[in-house]
Tab-separated table of C-alpha atoms in Angstrom:
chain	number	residue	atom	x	y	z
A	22	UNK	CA	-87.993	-47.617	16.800
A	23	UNK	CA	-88.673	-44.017	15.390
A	24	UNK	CA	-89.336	-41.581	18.143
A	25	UNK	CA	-92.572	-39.725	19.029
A	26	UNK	CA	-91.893	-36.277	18.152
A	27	UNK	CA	-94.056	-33.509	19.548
A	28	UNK	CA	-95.653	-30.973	17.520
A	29	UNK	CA	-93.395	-28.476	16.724
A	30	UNK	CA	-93.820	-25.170	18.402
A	31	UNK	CA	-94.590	-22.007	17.302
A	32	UNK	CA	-91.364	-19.347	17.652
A	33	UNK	CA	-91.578	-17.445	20.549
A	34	UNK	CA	-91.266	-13.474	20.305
A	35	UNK	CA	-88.526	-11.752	20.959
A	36	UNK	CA	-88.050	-9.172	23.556
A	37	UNK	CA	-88.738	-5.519	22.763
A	38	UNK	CA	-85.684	-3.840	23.507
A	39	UNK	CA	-82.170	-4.936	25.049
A	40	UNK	CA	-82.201	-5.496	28.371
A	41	UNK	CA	-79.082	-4.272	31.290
A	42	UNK	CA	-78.308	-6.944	34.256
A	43	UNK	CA	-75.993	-7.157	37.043
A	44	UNK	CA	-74.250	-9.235	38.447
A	45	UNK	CA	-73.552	-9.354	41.973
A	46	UNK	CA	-70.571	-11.356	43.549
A	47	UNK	CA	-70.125	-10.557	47.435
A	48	UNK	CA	-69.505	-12.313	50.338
A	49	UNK	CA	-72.384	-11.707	53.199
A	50	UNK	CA	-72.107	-12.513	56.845
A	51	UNK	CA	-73.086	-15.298	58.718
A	52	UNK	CA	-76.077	-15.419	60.594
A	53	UNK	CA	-76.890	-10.949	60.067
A	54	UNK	CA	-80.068	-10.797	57.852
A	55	UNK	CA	-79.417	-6.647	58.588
A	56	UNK	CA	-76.141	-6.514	57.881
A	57	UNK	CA	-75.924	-8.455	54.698
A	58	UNK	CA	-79.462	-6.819	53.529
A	59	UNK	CA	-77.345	-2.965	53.759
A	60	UNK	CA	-74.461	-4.844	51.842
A	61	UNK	CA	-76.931	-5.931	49.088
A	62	UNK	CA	-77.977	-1.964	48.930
A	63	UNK	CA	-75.074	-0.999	48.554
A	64	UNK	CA	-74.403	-3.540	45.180
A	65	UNK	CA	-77.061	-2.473	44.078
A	66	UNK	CA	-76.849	1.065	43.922
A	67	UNK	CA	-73.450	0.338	42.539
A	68	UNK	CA	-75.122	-1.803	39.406
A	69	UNK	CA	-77.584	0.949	39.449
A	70	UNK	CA	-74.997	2.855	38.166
A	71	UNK	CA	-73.782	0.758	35.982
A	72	UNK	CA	-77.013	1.004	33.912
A	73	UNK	CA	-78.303	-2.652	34.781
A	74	UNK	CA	-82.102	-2.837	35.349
A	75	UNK	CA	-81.897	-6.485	37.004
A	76	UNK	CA	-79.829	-6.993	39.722
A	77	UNK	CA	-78.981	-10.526	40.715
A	78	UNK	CA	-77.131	-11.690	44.111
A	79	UNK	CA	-76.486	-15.244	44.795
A	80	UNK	CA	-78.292	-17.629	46.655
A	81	UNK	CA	-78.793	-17.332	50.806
A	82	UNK	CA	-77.382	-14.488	50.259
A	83	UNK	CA	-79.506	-13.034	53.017
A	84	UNK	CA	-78.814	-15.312	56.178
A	85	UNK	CA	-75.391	-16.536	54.269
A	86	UNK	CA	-74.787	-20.104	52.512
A	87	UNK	CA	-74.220	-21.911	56.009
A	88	UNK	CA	-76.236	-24.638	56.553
A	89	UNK	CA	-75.247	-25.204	60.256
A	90	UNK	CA	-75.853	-21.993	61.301
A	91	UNK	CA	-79.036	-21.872	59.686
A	92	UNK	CA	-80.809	-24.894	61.168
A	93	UNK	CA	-79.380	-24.310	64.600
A	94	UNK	CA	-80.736	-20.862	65.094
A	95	UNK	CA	-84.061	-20.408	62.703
A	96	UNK	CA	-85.152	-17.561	63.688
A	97	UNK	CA	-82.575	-15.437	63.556
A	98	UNK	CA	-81.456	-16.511	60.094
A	99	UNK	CA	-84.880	-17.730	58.231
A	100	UNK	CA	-87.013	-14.405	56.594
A	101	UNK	CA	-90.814	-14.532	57.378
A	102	UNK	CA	-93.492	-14.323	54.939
A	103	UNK	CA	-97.053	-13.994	54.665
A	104	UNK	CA	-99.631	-16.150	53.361
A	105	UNK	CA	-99.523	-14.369	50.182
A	106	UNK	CA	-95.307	-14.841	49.792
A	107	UNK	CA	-94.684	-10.879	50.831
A	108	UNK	CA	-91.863	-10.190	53.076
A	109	UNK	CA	-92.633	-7.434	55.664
A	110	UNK	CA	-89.683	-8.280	57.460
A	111	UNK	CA	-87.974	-4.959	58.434
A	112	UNK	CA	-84.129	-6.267	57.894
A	113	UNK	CA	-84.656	-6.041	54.602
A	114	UNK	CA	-85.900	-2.377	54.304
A	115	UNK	CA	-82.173	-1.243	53.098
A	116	UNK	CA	-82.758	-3.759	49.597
A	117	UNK	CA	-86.250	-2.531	49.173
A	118	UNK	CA	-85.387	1.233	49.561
A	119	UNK	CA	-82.254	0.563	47.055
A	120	UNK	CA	-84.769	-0.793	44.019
A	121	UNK	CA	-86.993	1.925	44.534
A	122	UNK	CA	-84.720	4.320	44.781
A	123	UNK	CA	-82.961	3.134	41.664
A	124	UNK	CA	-86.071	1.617	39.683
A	125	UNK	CA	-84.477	-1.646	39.331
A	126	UNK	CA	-85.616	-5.155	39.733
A	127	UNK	CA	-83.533	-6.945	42.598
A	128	UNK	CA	-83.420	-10.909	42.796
A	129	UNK	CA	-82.085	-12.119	45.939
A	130	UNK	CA	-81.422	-15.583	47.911
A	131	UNK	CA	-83.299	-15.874	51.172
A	132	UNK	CA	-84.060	-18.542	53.358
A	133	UNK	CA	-88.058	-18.251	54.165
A	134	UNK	CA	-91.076	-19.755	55.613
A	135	UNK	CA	-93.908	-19.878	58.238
A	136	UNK	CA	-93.406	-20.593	62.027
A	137	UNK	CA	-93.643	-24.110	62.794
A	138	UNK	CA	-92.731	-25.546	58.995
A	139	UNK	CA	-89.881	-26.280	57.372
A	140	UNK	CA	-88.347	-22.955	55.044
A	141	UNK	CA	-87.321	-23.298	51.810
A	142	UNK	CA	-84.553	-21.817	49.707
A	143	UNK	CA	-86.132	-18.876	47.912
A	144	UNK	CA	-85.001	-16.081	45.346
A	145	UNK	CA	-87.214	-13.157	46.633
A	146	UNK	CA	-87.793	-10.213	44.091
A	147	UNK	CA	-87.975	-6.331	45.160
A	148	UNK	CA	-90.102	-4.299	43.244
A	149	UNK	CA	-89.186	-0.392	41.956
A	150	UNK	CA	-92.256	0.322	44.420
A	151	UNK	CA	-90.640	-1.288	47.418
A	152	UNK	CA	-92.793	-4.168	47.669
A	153	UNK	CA	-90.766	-7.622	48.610
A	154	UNK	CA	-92.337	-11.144	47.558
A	155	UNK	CA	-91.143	-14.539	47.368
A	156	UNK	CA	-91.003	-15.050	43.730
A	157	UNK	CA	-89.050	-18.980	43.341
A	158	UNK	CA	-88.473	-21.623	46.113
A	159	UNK	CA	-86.076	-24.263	45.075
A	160	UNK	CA	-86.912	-27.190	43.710
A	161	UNK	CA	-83.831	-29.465	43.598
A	162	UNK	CA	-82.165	-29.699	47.078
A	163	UNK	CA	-78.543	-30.179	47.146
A	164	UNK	CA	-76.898	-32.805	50.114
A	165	UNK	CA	-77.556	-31.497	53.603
A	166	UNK	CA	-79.941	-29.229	52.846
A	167	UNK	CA	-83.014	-31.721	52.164
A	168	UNK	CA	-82.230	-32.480	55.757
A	169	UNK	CA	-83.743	-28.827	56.756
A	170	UNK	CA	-85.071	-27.170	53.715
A	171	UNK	CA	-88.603	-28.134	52.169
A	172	UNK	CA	-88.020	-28.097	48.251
A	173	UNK	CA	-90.332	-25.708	45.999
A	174	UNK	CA	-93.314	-27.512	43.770
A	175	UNK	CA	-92.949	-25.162	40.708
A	176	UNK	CA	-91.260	-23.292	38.169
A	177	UNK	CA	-91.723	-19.280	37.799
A	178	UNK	CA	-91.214	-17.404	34.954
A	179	UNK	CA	-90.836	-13.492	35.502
A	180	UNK	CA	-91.918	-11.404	32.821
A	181	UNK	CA	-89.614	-8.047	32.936
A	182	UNK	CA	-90.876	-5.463	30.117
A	183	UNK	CA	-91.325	-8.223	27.446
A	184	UNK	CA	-88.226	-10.497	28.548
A	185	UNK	CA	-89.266	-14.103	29.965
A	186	UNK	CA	-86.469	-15.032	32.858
A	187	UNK	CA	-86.849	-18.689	33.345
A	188	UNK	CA	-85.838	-19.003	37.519
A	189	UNK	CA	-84.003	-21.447	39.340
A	190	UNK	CA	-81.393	-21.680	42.216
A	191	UNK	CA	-78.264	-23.188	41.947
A	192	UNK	CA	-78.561	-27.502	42.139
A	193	UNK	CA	-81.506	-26.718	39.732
A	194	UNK	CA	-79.608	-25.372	36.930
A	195	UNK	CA	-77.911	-29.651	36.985
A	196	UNK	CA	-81.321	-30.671	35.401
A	197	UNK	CA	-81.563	-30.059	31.892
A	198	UNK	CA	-85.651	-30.579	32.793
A	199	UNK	CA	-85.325	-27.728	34.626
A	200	UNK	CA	-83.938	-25.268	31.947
A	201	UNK	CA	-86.286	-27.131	29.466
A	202	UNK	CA	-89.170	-25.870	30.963
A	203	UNK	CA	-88.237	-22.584	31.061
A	204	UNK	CA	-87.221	-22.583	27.442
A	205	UNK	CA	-90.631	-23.928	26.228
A	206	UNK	CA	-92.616	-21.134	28.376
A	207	UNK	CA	-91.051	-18.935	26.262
A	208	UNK	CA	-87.800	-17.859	28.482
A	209	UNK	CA	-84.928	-15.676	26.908
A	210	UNK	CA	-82.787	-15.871	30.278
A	211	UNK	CA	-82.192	-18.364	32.743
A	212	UNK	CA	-81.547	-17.033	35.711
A	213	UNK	CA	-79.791	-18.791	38.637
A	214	UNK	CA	-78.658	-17.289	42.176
A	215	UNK	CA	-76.351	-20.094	43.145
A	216	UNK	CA	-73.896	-21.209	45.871
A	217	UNK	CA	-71.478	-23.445	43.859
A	218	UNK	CA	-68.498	-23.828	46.514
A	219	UNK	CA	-64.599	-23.490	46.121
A	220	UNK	CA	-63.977	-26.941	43.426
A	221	UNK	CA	-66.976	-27.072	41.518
A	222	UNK	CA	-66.940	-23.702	39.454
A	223	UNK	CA	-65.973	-26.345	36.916
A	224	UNK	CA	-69.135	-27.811	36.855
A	225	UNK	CA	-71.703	-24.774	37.241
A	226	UNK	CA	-70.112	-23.764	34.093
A	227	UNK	CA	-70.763	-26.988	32.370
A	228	UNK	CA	-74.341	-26.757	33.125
A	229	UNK	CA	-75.029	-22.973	32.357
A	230	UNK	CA	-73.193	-23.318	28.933
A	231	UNK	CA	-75.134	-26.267	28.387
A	232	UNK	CA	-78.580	-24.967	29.392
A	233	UNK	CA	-78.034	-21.750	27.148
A	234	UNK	CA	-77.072	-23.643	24.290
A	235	UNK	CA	-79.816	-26.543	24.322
A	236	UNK	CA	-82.247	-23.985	24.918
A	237	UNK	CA	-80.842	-20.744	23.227
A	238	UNK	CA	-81.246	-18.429	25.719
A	239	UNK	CA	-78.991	-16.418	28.236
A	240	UNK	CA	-77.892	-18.141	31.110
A	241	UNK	CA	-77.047	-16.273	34.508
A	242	UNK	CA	-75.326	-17.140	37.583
A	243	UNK	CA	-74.643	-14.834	40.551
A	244	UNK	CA	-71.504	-17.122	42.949
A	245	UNK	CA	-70.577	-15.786	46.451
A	246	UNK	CA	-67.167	-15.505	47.362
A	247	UNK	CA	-65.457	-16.184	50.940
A	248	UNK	CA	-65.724	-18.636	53.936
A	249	UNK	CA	-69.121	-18.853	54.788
A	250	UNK	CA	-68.876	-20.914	58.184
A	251	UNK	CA	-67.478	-24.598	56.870
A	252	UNK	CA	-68.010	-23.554	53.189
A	253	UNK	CA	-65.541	-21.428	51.110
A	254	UNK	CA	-67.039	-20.010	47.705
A	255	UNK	CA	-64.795	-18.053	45.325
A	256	UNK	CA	-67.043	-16.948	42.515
A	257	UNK	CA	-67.134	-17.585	39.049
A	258	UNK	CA	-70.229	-15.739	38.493
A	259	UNK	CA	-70.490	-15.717	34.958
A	260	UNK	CA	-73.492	-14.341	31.564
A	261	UNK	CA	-73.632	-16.812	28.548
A	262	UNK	CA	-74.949	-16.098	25.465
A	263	UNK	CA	-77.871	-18.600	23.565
A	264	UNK	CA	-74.725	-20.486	22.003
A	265	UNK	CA	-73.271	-21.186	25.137
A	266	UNK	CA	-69.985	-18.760	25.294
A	267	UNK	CA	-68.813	-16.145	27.624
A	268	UNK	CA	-70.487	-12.911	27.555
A	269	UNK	CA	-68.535	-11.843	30.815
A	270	UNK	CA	-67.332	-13.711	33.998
A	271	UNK	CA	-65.637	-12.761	37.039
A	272	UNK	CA	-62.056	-14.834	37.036
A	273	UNK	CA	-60.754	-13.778	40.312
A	274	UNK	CA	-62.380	-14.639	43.978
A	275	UNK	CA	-63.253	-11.356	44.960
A	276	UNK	CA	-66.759	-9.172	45.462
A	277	UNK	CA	-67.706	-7.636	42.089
A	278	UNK	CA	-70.517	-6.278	39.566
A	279	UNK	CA	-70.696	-7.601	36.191
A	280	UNK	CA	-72.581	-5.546	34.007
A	281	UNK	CA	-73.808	-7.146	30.698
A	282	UNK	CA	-76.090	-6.272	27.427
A	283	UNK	CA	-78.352	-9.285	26.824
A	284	UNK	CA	-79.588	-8.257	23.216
A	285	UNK	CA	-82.580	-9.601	21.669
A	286	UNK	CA	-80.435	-9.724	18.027
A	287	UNK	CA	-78.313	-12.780	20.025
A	288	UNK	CA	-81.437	-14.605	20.579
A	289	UNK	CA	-82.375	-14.098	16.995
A	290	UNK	CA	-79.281	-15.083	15.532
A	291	UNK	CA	-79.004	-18.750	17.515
A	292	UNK	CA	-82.686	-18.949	16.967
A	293	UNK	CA	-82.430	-18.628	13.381
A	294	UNK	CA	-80.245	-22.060	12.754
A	295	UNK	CA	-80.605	-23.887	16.314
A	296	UNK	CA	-84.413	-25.474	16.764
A	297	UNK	CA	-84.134	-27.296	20.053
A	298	UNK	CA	-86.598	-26.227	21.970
A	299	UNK	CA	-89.174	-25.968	18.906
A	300	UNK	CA	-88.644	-29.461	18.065
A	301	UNK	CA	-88.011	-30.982	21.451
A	302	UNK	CA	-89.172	-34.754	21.387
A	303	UNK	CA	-90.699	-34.325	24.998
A	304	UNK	CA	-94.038	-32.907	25.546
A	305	UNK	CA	-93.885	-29.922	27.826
A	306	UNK	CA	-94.284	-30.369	31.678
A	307	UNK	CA	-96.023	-28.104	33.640
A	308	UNK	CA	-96.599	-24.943	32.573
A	309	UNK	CA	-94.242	-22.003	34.957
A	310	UNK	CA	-96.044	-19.875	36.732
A	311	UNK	CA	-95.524	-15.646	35.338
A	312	UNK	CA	-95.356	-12.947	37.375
A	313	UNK	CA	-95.170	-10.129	35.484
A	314	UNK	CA	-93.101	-6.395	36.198
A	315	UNK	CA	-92.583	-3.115	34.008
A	316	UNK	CA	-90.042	-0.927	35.151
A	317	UNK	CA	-91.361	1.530	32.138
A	318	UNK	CA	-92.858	3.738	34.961
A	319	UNK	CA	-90.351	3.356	37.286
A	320	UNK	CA	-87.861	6.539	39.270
A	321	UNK	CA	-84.778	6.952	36.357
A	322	UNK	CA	-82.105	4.948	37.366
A	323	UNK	CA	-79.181	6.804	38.603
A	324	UNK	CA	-76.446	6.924	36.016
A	325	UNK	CA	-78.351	5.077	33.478
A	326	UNK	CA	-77.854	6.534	30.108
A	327	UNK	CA	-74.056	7.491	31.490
A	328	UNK	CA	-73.045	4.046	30.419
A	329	UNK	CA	-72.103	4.059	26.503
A	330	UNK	CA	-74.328	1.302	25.367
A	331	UNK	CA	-73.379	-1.544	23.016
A	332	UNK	CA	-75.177	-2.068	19.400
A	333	UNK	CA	-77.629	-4.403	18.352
A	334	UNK	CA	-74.567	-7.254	18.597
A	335	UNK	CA	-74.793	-7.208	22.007
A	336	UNK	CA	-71.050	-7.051	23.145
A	337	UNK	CA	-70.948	-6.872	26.933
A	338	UNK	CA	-70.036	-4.292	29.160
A	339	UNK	CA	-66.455	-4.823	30.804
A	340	UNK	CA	-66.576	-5.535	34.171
A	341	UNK	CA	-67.393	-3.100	36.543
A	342	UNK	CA	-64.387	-2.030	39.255
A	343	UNK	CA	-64.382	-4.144	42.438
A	344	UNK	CA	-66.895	-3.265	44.470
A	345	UNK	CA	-65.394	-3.483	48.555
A	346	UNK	CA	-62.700	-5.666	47.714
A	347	UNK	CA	-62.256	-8.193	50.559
A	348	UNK	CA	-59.341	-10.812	51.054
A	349	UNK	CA	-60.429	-14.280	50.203
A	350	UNK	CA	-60.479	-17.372	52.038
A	351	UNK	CA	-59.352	-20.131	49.511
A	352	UNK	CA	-60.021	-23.174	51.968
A	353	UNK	CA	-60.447	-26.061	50.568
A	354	UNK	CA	-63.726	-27.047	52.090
A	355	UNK	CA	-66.569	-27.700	50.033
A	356	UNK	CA	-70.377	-26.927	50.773
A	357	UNK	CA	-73.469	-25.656	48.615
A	358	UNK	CA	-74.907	-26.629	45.105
């Protein structure tokens, strides 16, 4: 029986200009929202440097990727937020003061919610002003964590000076709905704070090559590294390009900042002979919800402009040098998705 094919969509625009992201693989402590919130500053200053505009850090990075810890003692580890999804939540002021300070866009794991319900596994977003928000709460809950966490009800789509960034968090990223969606709301980037521990690096990669190339766009994840209470995590954080290969990846299990070029001219060129998403046989599903930013007006980034940019191919920036280089716990136990 001949399928149903959809109406083939329009092409979607292309992003104005290239745009710089980092990416952040650390290691945060257990159970100190304070702590790990000056460690995040300091990462991103350091990407700040590097040129990057978006800074990505991986998922709970704020209370840590320990599940135990986390439902036995809420309150110290769970971020409040108001009605509205802002965070006024003074641990945090060291991440807010580090995007303004550096005009950059920060995405960061958090654990939030409302006294008395259930939180839910969020990427919060800080703002060159300052201002803190929940921007994504997870919608695919991996194992043990349905048993605490409440999952999110819908996608979000940020809109960062012209370039659509399709969210999700970690488990997500294993549901080629998921990436769909974002594609057909127009998203050049998928991009996905995750917690893939020590074992499955294999398959995180599997599904971010896959998502880029079935929806030719970028695909980001930002991978913690070291023991995190029963879990161990050593990295892997890793950029693909819209045909699904390496545009840089961290190889060793230790703290660093990847810095890479995604360049509109990639998207173009993988647009121009792969038509997935334009002629996908499945209507679209709910439509993302945008939020949108423009760091155009934004403080000057310290050392941006230092960094010798790449042309219109996009090549990606090598690696930035480890940033607080920690030993690493290669345990073999086995925790977050």
């Amino acid at each position: 029986m001949p399928m149903n094919r959809s109406v083939p969509r329009p092409p979607f625009p292309l992003p104005p200009a290239p745009l710089w992201i980092a990416v952040v693989q650390a290691r945060s402590s257990p159970g100190d929202v304070a702590a790990n919130a000056r460690t995040a500053a300091a990462h991103i200053t350091r990407a700040a440097e590097g040129g990057a505009s978006l800074v990505v850090l991986p998922e709970l990075f704020l209370p840590s990727y320990d599940l135990p810890a986390i439902a036995a003692a809420p309150d110290r580890h769970v971020v409040p937020t108001t009605p509205r999804g802002t965070v006024p939540d003074g641990r945090l002021d060291p991440v807010r003061e580090a995007a303004a300070g550096a005009g950059v866009l920060v995405l960061i794991g958090a654990a939030v919610g409302h006294p008395g319900r259930s939180p839910k596994i969020a990427t919060l977003a800080a703002d060159p002003t300052g201002h803190t928000s929940v921007v994504y709460c997870k919608q695919h809950l991996w194992g043990e964590e349905a048993a605490f966490f409440t999952p999110g009800h819908r996608g979000v789509s940020l809109d960062l000076d012209g370039w659509i960034l399709g969210l999700g968090i970690c488990y997500d990223a294993s549901f080629p709905e998921h990436g769909r969606a974002a594609a057909l709301d127009g998203a050049h980037a998928y991009v996905c704070p995750s917690a893939f521990a020590a074992g499955r690096q294999t398959r995180a990669e599997i599904y971010h090559r896959a998502r880029a190339l079935e929806n030719t766009m970028f695909s980001v994840m930002a991978n913690p590294v070291g023991r995190h209470g029963a879990y161990a995590f050593t990295g892997g954080s890793s950029v693909y390009s819209p045909v699904g290969q390496v545009i840089t990846k961290a190889t060793r299990p230790r703290e660093r900042v990847l810095i890479a070029c995604l360049a509109p001219q990639r998207l173009a060129d993988a647009r121009a002979h792969l038509r997935m998403p334009l002629e996908c046989d499945v209507p679209a599903g709910p439509k993302p919800h945008r939020i949108t930013y423009r760091l155009g007006t934004s403080p000057a980034r310290p050392g941006a402009g230092a960094r010798q940019r790449p042309g219109a191919s996009g090549q990606a920036a090598p690696e930035a040098e480890t940033v607080f280089p920690r030993v690493v716990d290669e345990g073999d136990a086995m925790g977050g998705e």
